[in-house]
CSV table of C-alpha atoms in Angstrom, one decimal:
chain,number,residue,atom,x,y,z
A,287,MET,CA,-13.4,91.7,-63.4
A,288,ALA,CA,-14.2,89.0,-66.0
A,289,ASP,CA,-17.9,89.9,-65.6
A,290,LYS,CA,-17.5,93.5,-67.0
A,291,LYS,CA,-17.7,94.0,-70.6
A,292,ARG,CA,-15.7,97.0,-71.6
A,293,MET,CA,-16.9,97.1,-75.2
A,294,GLY,CA,-20.6,96.5,-74.7
A,295,ALA,CA,-21.8,93.3,-76.4
A,296,MET,CA,-18.7,93.3,-78.7
A,297,SER,CA,-15.6,91.2,-78.0
A,298,LEU,CA,-12.4,91.1,-80.0
A,299,SER,CA,-13.6,87.9,-81.7
A,300,SER,CA,-16.7,89.7,-83.0
A,301,PHE,CA,-14.7,92.1,-85.2
A,302,GLY,CA,-13.9,89.4,-87.8
A,303,LYS,CA,-17.4,88.1,-88.1
A,304,THR,CA,-19.7,89.2,-90.9
A,305,SER,CA,-23.3,90.3,-90.3
A,306,SER,CA,-26.1,87.9,-91.0
A,307,ALA,CA,-28.2,88.0,-94.1
A,308,SER,CA,-31.2,89.5,-92.3
A,309,GLU,CA,-29.1,92.4,-91.0
A,310,GLU,CA,-27.8,93.1,-94.5
A,311,LYS,CA,-31.3,93.3,-95.9
A,312,ASN,CA,-32.3,96.0,-93.4
A,313,SER,CA,-29.1,98.0,-93.6
A,314,THR,CA,-28.6,101.2,-95.6
A,315,PRO,CA,-26.8,101.1,-98.9
A,316,PRO,CA,-23.0,100.9,-98.6
A,317,VAL,CA,-21.0,104.1,-98.4
A,318,GLU,CA,-18.9,103.0,-101.3
A,319,SER,CA,-21.4,104.2,-103.9
A,320,ILE,CA,-21.3,107.7,-102.4
A,321,GLN,CA,-17.5,107.7,-102.3
A,322,LYS,CA,-17.2,106.6,-105.9
A,323,THR,CA,-18.9,109.7,-107.2
A,324,GLU,CA,-16.7,112.1,-105.2
A,325,PRO,CA,-13.4,111.2,-106.7
A,326,THR,CA,-14.7,111.5,-110.2
A,327,GLN,CA,-15.9,115.0,-109.5
A,328,LYS,CA,-12.6,115.9,-108.0
A,329,ALA,CA,-10.8,114.3,-110.9
A,330,LYS,CA,-12.8,116.4,-113.4
A,331,LEU,CA,-11.9,119.6,-111.6
A,332,GLY,CA,-8.2,118.5,-111.5
A,333,LYS,CA,-8.2,117.7,-115.3
A,334,LYS,CA,-9.4,121.2,-116.1
A,335,SER,CA,-6.5,122.8,-114.3
A,336,THR,CA,-3.9,120.4,-115.6
A,337,ALA,CA,-5.2,120.7,-119.2
A,338,LYS,CA,-4.2,124.4,-119.2
A,339,VAL,CA,-0.7,123.8,-118.0
A,340,GLY,CA,-0.1,120.4,-119.7
A,341,LYS,CA,0.9,117.2,-118.1
A,342,THR,CA,4.4,116.9,-116.9
A,343,ALA,CA,6.8,114.0,-117.1
A,344,THR,CA,9.9,113.3,-115.1
A,345,LEU,CA,13.1,113.3,-117.0
A,346,ASN,CA,16.2,112.0,-115.4
A,347,ILE,CA,19.2,113.5,-117.1
A,348,GLN,CA,22.9,113.5,-116.4
A,349,VAL,CA,24.9,116.7,-116.8
A,350,THR,CA,28.5,117.6,-115.8
A,351,ARG,CA,29.1,119.3,-112.5
A,352,ALA,CA,30.1,122.4,-114.4
A,353,GLN,CA,26.8,122.4,-116.3
A,354,GLN,CA,24.9,121.9,-113.1
A,355,ARG,CA,26.6,124.7,-111.3
A,356,TRP,CA,26.0,127.0,-114.4
A,357,LEU,CA,22.3,126.1,-114.3
A,358,GLN,CA,22.1,126.8,-110.6
A,359,ASN,CA,24.1,130.1,-110.8
A,360,THR,CA,22.2,131.3,-113.8
A,361,ALA,CA,18.8,130.6,-112.2
A,362,GLN,CA,20.0,132.3,-109.0
A,363,ASP,CA,21.2,135.4,-111.0
A,364,ILE,CA,17.8,135.6,-112.6
A,365,ARG,CA,16.0,135.4,-109.3
A,366,ASP,CA,18.4,138.1,-107.9
A,367,ASN,CA,17.3,140.4,-110.7
A,368,ASN,CA,14.0,140.9,-109.0
A,369,ASP,CA,13.7,143.8,-106.6
A,370,GLY,CA,10.7,142.4,-104.7
A,371,PRO,CA,9.5,138.9,-103.8
A,372,VAL,CA,8.3,136.7,-106.7
A,373,PRO,CA,5.5,134.2,-106.2
A,374,GLY,CA,6.7,130.6,-106.2
A,375,PRO,CA,5.3,129.5,-109.6
A,376,GLN,CA,7.0,132.5,-111.3
A,377,ARG,CA,10.5,131.9,-109.8
A,378,VAL,CA,13.1,130.6,-112.1
A,379,TYR,CA,14.9,127.4,-111.2
A,380,PRO,CA,17.3,125.2,-113.2
A,381,VAL,CA,14.4,123.1,-114.5
A,382,HIS,CA,12.9,126.2,-116.1
A,383,LEU,CA,16.2,126.8,-118.0
A,384,ILE,CA,16.2,123.2,-119.3
A,385,GLN,CA,12.5,123.6,-120.3
A,386,ALA,CA,13.4,126.8,-122.2
A,387,ALA,CA,16.3,125.1,-123.9
A,388,ILE,CA,14.0,122.3,-125.1
A,389,ASP,CA,11.6,124.9,-126.5
A,390,LEU,CA,14.6,126.6,-128.2
A,391,LEU,CA,15.7,123.3,-129.7
A,392,ARG,CA,12.2,122.7,-131.1
A,393,THR,CA,12.2,126.1,-132.8
A,394,GLN,CA,15.6,125.6,-134.6
A,395,ASP,CA,15.6,125.0,-138.4
A,396,ILE,CA,17.3,121.7,-138.2
A,397,VAL,CA,16.6,118.7,-140.3
A,398,TRP,CA,16.4,116.1,-137.5
A,399,ASP,CA,16.5,113.2,-139.9
A,400,GLU,CA,20.0,114.1,-140.9
A,401,ILE,CA,21.4,114.2,-137.3
A,402,LYS,CA,23.4,111.0,-136.6
A,403,ASP,CA,25.3,111.7,-133.4
A,404,VAL,CA,26.1,114.3,-130.7
A,405,GLU,CA,28.8,115.9,-132.9
A,406,GLY,CA,26.3,116.3,-135.8
A,407,LEU,CA,23.9,118.0,-133.4
A,408,LYS,CA,26.6,120.3,-132.1
A,409,ASP,CA,27.6,121.2,-135.7
A,410,ALA,CA,24.0,121.8,-136.7
A,411,LEU,CA,23.6,124.2,-133.7
A,412,ASN,CA,27.0,125.8,-134.4
A,413,LEU,CA,28.3,125.0,-131.0
């Protein structure tokens, strides 16, 4: 049994060894140079699609349970308004309500330099 070589001329100890200098001269160029060009092409394609939508950032916010339930219920009500199925990217979820609220805040005629605290913000928004 010891006479048989199951892996041809290779043994487990040969996997850690590097090839000799003469073998390296005769070998083909490494595959790394080919692989380096592919990701840049894919990245360029990805940048085009994300440039239209805009880059997103994760925002970890805390809301009360009542606010969370309101966001969930309101988003569900909006989804229920549709008679037929709506494609995934067009469905309304709580995150979309928050994004719309941010856009609404940006359009308000508020002098942001005068806002000092939460109460001042609520007063400026007439809440």
